[in-house]
Coordinates of N, CA, C and O in Angstrom, one line a residue:
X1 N -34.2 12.0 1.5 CA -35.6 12.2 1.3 C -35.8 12.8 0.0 O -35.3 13.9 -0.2
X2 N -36.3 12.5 -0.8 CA -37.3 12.6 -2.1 C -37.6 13.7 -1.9 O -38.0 13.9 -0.8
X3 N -37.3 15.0 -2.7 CA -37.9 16.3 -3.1 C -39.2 16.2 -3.7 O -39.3 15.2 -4.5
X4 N -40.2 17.0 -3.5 CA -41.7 16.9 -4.3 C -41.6 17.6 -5.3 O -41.0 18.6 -5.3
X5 N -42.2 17.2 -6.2 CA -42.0 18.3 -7.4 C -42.6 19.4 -7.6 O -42.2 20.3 -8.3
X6 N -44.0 19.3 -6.6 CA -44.9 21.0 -6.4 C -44.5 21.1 -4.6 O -45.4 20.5 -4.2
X7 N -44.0 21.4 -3.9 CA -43.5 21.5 -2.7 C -44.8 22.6 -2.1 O -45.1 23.8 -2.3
X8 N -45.3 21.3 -1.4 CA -46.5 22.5 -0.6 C -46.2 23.0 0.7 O -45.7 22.3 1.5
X9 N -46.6 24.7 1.0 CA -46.3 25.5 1.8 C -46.0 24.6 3.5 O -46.7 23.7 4.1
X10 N -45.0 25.3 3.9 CA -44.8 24.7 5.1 C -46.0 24.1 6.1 O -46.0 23.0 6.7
X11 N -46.7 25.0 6.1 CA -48.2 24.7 7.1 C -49.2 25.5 6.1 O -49.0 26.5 5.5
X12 N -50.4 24.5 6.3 CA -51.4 24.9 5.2 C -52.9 24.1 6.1 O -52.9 23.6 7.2
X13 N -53.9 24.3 5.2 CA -55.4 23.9 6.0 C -55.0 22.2 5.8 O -55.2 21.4 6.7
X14 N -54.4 21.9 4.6 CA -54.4 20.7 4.4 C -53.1 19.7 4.6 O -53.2 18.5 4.3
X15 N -51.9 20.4 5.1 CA -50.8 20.1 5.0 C -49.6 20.7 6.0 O -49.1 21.9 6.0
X16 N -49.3 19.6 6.9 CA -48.2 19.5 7.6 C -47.2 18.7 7.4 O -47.4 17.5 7.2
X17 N -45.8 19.4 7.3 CA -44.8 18.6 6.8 C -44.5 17.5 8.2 O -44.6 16.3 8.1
X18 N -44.0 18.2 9.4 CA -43.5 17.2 10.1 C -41.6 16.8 10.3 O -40.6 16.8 9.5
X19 N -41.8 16.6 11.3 CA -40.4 15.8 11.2 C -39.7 14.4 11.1 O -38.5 14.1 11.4
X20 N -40.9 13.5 10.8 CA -40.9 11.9 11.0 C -41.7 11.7 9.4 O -42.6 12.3 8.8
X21 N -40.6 10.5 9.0 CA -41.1 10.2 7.6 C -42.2 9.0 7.7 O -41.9 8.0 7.1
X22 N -43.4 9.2 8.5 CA -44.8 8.4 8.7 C -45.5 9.3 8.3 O -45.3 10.4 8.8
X23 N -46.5 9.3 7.5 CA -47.6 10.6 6.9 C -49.0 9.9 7.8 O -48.9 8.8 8.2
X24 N -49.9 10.4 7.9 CA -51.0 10.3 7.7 C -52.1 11.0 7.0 O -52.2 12.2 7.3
X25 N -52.9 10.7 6.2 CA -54.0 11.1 5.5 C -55.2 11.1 5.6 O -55.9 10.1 5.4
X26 N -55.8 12.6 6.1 CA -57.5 12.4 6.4 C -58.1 12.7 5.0 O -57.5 12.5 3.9
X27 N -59.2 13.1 5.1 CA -60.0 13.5 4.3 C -60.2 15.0 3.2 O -59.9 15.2 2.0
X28 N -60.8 15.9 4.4 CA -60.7 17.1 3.9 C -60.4 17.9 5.1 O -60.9 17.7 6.2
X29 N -59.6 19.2 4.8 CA -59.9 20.1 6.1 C -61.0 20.5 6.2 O -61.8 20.4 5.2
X30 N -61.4 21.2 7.2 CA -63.0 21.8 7.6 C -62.6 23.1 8.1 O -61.4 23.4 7.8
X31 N -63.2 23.9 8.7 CA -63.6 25.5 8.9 C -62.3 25.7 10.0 O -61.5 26.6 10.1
X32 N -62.4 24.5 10.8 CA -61.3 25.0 12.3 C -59.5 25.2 11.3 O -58.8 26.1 11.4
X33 N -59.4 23.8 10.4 CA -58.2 24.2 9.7 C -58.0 25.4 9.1 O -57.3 26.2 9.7
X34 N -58.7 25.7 7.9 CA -58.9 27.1 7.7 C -58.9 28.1 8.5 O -58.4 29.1 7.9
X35 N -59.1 28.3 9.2 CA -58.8 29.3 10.3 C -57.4 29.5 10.7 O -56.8 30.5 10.7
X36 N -57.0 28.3 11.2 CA -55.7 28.1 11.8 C -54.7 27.7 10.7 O -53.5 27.4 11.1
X37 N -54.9 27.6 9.7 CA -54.1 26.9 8.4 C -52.9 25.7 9.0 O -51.8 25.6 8.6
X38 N -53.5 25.1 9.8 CA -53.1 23.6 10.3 C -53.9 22.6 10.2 O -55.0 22.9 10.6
X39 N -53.9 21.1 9.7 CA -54.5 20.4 9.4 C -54.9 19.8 10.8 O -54.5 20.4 11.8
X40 N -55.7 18.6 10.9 CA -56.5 18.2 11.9 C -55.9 18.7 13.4 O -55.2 18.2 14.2
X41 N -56.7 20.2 13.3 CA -56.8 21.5 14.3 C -57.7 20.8 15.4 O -57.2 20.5 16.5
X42 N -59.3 20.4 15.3 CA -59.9 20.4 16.3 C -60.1 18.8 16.9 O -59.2 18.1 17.2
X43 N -61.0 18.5 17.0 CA -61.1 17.0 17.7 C -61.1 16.3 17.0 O -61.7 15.3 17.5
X44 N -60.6 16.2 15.7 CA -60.4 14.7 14.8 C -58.7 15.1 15.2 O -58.3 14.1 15.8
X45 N -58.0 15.8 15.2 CA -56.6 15.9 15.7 C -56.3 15.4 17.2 O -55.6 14.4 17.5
X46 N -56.9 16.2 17.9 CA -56.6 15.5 19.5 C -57.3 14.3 19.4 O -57.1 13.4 20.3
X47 N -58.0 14.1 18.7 CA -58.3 12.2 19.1 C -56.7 11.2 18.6 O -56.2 10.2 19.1
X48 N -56.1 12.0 17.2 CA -55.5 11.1 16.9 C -54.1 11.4 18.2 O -53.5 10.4 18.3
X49 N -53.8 12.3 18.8 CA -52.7 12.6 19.7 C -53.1 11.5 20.5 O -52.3 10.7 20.8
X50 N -54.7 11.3 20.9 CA -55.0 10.0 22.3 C -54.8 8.7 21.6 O -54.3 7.8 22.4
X51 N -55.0 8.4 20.5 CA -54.5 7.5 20.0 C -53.3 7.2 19.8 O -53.0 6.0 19.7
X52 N -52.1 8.5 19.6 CA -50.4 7.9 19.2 C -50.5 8.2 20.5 O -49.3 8.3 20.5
X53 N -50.9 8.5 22.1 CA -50.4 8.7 23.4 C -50.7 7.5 23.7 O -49.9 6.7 24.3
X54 N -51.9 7.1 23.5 CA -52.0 5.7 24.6 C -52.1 4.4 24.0 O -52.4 3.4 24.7
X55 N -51.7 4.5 22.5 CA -52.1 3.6 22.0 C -50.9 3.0 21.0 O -50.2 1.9 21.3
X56 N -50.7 3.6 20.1 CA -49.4 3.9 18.9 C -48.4 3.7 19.5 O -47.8 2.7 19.5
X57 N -48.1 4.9 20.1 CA -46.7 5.1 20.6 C -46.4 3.3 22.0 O -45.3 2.9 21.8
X58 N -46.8 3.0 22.6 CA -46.4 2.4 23.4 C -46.5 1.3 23.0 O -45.7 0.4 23.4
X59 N -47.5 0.9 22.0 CA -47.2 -1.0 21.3 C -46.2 -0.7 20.5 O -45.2 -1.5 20.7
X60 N -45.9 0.1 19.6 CA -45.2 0.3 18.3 C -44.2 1.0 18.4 O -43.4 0.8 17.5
X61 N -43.9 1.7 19.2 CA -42.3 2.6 18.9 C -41.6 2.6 18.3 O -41.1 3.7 18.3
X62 N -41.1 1.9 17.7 CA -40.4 2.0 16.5 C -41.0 2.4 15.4 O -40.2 2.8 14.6
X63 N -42.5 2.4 15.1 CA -42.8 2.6 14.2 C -43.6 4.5 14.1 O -43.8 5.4 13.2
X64 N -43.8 4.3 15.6 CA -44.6 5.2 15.8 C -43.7 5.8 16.8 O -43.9 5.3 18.0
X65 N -42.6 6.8 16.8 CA -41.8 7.3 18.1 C -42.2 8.5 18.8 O -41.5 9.2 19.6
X66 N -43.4 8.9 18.3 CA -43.4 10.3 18.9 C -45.2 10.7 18.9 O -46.0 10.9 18.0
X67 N -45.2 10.7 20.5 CA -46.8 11.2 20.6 C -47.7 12.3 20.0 O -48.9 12.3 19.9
X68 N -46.7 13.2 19.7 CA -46.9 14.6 19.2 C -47.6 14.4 17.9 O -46.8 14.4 17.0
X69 N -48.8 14.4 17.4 CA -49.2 14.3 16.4 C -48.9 15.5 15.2 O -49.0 15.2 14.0
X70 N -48.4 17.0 15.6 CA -47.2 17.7 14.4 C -45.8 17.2 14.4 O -44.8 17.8 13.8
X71 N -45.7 16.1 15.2 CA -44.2 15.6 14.3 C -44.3 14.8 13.2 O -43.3 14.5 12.5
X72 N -45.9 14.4 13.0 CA -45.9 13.9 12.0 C -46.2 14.2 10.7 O -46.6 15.3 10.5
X73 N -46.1 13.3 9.6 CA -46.7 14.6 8.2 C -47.9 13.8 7.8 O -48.1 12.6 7.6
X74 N -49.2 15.4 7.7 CA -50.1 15.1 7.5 C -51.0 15.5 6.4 O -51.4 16.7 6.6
X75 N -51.5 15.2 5.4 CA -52.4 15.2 4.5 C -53.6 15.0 4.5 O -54.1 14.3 5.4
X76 N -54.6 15.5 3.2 CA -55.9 15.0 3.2 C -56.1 14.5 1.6 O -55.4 14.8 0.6
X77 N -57.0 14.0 1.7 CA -56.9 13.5 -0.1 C -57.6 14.8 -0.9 O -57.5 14.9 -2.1
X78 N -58.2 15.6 -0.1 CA -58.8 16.7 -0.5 C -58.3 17.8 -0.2 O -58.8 18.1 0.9
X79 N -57.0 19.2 -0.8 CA -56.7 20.0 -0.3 C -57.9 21.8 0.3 O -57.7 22.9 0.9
X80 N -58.8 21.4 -0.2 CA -59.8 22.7 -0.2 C -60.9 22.6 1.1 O -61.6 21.6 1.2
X81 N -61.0 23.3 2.0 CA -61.7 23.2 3.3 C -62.8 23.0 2.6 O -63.1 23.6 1.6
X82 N -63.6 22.0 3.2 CA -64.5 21.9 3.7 C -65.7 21.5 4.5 O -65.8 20.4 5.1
X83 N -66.7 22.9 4.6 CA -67.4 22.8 6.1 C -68.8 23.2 5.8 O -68.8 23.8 4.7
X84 N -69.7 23.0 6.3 CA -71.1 23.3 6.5 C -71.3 24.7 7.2 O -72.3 25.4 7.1
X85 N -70.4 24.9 7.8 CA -70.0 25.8 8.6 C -69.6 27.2 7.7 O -69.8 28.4 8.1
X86 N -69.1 26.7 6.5 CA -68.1 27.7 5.8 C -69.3 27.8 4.2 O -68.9 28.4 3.2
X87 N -70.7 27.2 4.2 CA -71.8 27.0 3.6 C -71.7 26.1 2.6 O -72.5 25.9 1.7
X88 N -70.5 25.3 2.8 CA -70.6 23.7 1.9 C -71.8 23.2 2.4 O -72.5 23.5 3.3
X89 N -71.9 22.3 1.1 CA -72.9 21.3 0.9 C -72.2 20.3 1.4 O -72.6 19.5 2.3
X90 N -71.3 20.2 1.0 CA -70.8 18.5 1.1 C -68.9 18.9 2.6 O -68.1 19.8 2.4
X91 N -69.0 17.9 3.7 CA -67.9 18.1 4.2 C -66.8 17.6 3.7 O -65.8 17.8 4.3
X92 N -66.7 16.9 2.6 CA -65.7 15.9 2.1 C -66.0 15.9 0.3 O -67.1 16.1 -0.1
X93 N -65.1 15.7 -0.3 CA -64.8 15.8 -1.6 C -65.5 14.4 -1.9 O -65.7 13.4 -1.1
X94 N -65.8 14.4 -3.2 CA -66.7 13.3 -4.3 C -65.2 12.7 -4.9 O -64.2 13.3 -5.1
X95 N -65.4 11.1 -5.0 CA -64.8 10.1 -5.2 C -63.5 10.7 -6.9 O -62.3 10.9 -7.2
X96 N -64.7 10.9 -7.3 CA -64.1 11.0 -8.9 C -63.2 12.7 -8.6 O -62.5 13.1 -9.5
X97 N -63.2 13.3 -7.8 CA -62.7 14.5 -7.5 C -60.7 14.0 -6.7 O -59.6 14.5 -7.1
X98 N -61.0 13.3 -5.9 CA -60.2 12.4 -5.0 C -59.3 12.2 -5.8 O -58.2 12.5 -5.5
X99 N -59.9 11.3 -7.2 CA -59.1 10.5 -8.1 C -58.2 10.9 -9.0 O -57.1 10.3 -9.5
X100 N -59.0 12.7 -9.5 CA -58.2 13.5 -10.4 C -56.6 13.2 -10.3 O -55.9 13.1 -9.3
X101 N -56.2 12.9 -11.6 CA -54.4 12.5 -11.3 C -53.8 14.1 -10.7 O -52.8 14.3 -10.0
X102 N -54.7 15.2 -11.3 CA -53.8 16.6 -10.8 C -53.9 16.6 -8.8 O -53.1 17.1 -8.0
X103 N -55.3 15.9 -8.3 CA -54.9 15.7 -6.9 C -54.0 14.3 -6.0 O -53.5 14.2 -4.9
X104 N -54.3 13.3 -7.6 CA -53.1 11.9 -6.5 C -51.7 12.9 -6.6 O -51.1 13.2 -5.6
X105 N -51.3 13.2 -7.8 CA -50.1 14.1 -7.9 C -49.8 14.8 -6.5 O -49.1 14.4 -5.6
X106 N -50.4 15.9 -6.5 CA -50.8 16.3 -4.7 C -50.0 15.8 -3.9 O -48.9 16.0 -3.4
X107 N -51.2 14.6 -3.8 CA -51.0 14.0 -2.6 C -49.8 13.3 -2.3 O -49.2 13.3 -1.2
X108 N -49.5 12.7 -3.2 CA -48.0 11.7 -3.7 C -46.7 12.9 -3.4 O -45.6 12.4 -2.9
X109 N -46.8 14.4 -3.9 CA -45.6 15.2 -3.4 C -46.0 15.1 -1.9 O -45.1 15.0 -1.1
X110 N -47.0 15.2 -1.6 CA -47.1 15.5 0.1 C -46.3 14.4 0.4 O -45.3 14.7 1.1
X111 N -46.5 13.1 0.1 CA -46.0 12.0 0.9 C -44.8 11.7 0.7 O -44.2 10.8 1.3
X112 N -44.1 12.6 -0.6 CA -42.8 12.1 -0.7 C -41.3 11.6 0.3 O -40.7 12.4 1.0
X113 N -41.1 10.7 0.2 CA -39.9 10.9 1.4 C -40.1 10.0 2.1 O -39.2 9.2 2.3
X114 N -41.8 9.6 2.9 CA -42.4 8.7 3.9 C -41.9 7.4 3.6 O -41.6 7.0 2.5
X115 N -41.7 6.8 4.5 CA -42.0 5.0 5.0 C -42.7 4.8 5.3 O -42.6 3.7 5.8
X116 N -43.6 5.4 5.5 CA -45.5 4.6 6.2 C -46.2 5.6 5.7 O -45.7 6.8 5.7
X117 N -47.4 5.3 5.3 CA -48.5 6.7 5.3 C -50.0 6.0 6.0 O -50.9 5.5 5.2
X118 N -50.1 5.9 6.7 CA -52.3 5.5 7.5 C -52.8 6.7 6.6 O -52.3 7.8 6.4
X119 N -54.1 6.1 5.9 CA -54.8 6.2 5.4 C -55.8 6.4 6.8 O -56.2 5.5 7.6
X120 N -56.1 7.4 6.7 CA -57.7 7.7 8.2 C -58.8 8.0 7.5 O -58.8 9.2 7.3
X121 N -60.1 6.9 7.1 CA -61.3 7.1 6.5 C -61.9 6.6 5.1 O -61.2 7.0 4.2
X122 N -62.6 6.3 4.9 CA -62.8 6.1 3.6 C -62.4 6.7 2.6 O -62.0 6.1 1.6
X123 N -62.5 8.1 2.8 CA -62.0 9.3 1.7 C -60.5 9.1 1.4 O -60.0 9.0 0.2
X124 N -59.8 9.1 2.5 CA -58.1 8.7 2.3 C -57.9 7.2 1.4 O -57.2 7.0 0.4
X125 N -58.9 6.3 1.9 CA -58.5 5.0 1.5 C -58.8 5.1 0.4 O -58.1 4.4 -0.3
X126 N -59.8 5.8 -0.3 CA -59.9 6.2 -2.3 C -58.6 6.2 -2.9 O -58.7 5.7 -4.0
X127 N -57.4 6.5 -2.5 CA -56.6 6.6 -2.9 C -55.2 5.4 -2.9 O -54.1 5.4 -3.3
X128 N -55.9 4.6 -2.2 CA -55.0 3.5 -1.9 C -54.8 2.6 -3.1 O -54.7 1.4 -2.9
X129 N -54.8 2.9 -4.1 CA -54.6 2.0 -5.7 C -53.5 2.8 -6.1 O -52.3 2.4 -6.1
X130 N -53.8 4.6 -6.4 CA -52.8 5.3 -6.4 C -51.3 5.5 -5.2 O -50.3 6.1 -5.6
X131 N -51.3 5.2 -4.3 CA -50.6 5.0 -3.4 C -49.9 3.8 -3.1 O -49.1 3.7 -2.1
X132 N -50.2 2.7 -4.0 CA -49.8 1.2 -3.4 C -48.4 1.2 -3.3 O -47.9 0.3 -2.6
X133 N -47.4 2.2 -4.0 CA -46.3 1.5 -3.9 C -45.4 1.9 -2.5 O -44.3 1.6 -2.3
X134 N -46.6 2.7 -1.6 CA -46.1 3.0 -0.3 C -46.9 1.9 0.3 O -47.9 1.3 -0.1
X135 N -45.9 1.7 1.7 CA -46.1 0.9 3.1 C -47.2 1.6 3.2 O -47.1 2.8 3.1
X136 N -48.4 1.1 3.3 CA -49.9 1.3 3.7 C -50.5 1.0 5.0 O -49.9 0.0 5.4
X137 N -51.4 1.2 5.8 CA -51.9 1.0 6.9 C -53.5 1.6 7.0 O -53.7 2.8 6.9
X138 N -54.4 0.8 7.0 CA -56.0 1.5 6.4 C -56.0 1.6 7.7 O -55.5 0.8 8.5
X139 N -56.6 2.7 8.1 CA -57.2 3.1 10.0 C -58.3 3.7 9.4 O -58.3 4.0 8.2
X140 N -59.4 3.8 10.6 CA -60.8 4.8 10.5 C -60.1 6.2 10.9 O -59.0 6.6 11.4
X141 N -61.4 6.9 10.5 CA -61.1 8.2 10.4 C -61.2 8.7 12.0 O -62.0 7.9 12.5
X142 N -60.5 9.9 13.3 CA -60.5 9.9 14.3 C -61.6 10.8 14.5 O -61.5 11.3 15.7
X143 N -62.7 11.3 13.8 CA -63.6 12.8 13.5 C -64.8 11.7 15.0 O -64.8 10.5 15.2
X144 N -65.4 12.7 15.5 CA -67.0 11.9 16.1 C -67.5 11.2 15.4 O -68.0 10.1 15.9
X145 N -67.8 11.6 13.9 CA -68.2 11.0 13.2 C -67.8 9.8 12.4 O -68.6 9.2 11.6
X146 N -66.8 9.4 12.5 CA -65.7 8.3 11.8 C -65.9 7.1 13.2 O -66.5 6.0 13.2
X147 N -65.2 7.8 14.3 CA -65.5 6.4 15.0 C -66.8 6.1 15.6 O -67.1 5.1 16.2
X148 N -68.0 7.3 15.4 CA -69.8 6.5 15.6 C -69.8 5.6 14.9 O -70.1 4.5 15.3
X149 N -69.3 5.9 13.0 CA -69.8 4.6 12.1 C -69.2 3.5 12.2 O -69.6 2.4 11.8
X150 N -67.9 3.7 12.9 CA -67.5 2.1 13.3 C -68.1 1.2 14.4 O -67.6 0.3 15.0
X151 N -68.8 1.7 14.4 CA -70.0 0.8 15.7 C -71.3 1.0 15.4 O -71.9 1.2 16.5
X152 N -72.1 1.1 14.1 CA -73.5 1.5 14.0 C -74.4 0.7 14.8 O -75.5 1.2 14.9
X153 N -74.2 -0.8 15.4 CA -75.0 -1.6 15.9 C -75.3 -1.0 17.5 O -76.4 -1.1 18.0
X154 N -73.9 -0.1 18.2 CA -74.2 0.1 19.7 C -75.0 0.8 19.6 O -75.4 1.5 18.7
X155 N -75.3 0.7 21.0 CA -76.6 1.6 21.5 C -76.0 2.8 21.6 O -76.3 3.7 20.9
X156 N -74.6 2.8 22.9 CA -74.2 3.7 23.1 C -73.1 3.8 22.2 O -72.2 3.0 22.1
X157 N -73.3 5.1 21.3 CA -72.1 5.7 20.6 C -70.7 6.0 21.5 O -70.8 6.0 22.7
X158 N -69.7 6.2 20.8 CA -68.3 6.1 21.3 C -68.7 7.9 21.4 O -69.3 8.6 20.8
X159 N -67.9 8.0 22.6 CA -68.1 9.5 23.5 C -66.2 10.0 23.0 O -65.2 9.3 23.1
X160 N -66.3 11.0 22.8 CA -64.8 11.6 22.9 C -63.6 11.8 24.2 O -63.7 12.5 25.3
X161 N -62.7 11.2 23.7 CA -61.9 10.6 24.3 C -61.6 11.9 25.3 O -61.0 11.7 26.3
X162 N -62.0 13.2 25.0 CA -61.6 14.7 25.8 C -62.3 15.1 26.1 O -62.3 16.3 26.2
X163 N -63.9 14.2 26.4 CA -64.9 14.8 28.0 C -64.5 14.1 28.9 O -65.0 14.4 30.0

């Protein structure tokens, strides 16, 4: 495995190392990460665990061996929380912010080492020009709000997988 050249802290708002060389990358952390200095802490995380439990893990195993979503390593294209909560304006970082080479740098030591990285969201997928020379996989983002916009036509919005 590839050493990073800025080696970010073991567990961080934005960054879990993991023990499986598959990354995934959200967006930004929000207020629950910050708190807990683990990345997708509240229900954009347990959505993605229902997703590698009932979903990932049982078509894919080989690719995907392990339901535990901290065995995997995780990123965001944005390392700085942000929350409305915490009196951001914005929950998610601006495009041209994303692009800064001092954050693909970032992001690229975070992923060092991987054989797959999912991109989860629009925000992650900004970065998918800078990332091409990794095995890619575009997925939606797992937040309430990531899988409502993948259905703007239903009536009934998609309800969380943990009522």
């Amino acid at each position: 495995m590839a050493i990073p050249l800025h080696p970010p802290p073991a567990s961080s708002a934005h960054f879990w190392f993991g023990s499986l060389d598959v990354a995934f990358v959200f967006s930004a952390p929000g207020s629950f990460e910050a708190c807990h200095l683990k990345p997708i802490f509240d229900v954009t995380g347990e959505h993605l665990q229902v997703a590698l439990s009932r979903h990932l893990v049982p078509a894919l195993p080989t690719v995907f061996p392990s339901a535990e979503r901290y065995d995997y390593r995780i990123s965001n294209a944005h390392s700085s929380p942000l929350a409305k909560a915490r009196g951001d304006r914005r929950t998610e970082a601006g495009d041209s912010t994303i692009k800064l080479p001092s954050n693909v740098e970032r992001v690229r030591d975070d992923l060092a080492g991987c054989r797959l990285v999912v991109l989860c969201g629009k925000k992650a997928q900004r970065l998918q020009t800078q990332l091409a020379d990794f095995p890619l996989i575009l997925a939606g983002h797992t937040s309430m709000n990531g899988l409502n916009s993948s259905w703007p036509g239903k009536a009934t919005r998609v309800r969380s997988t943990l009522e």
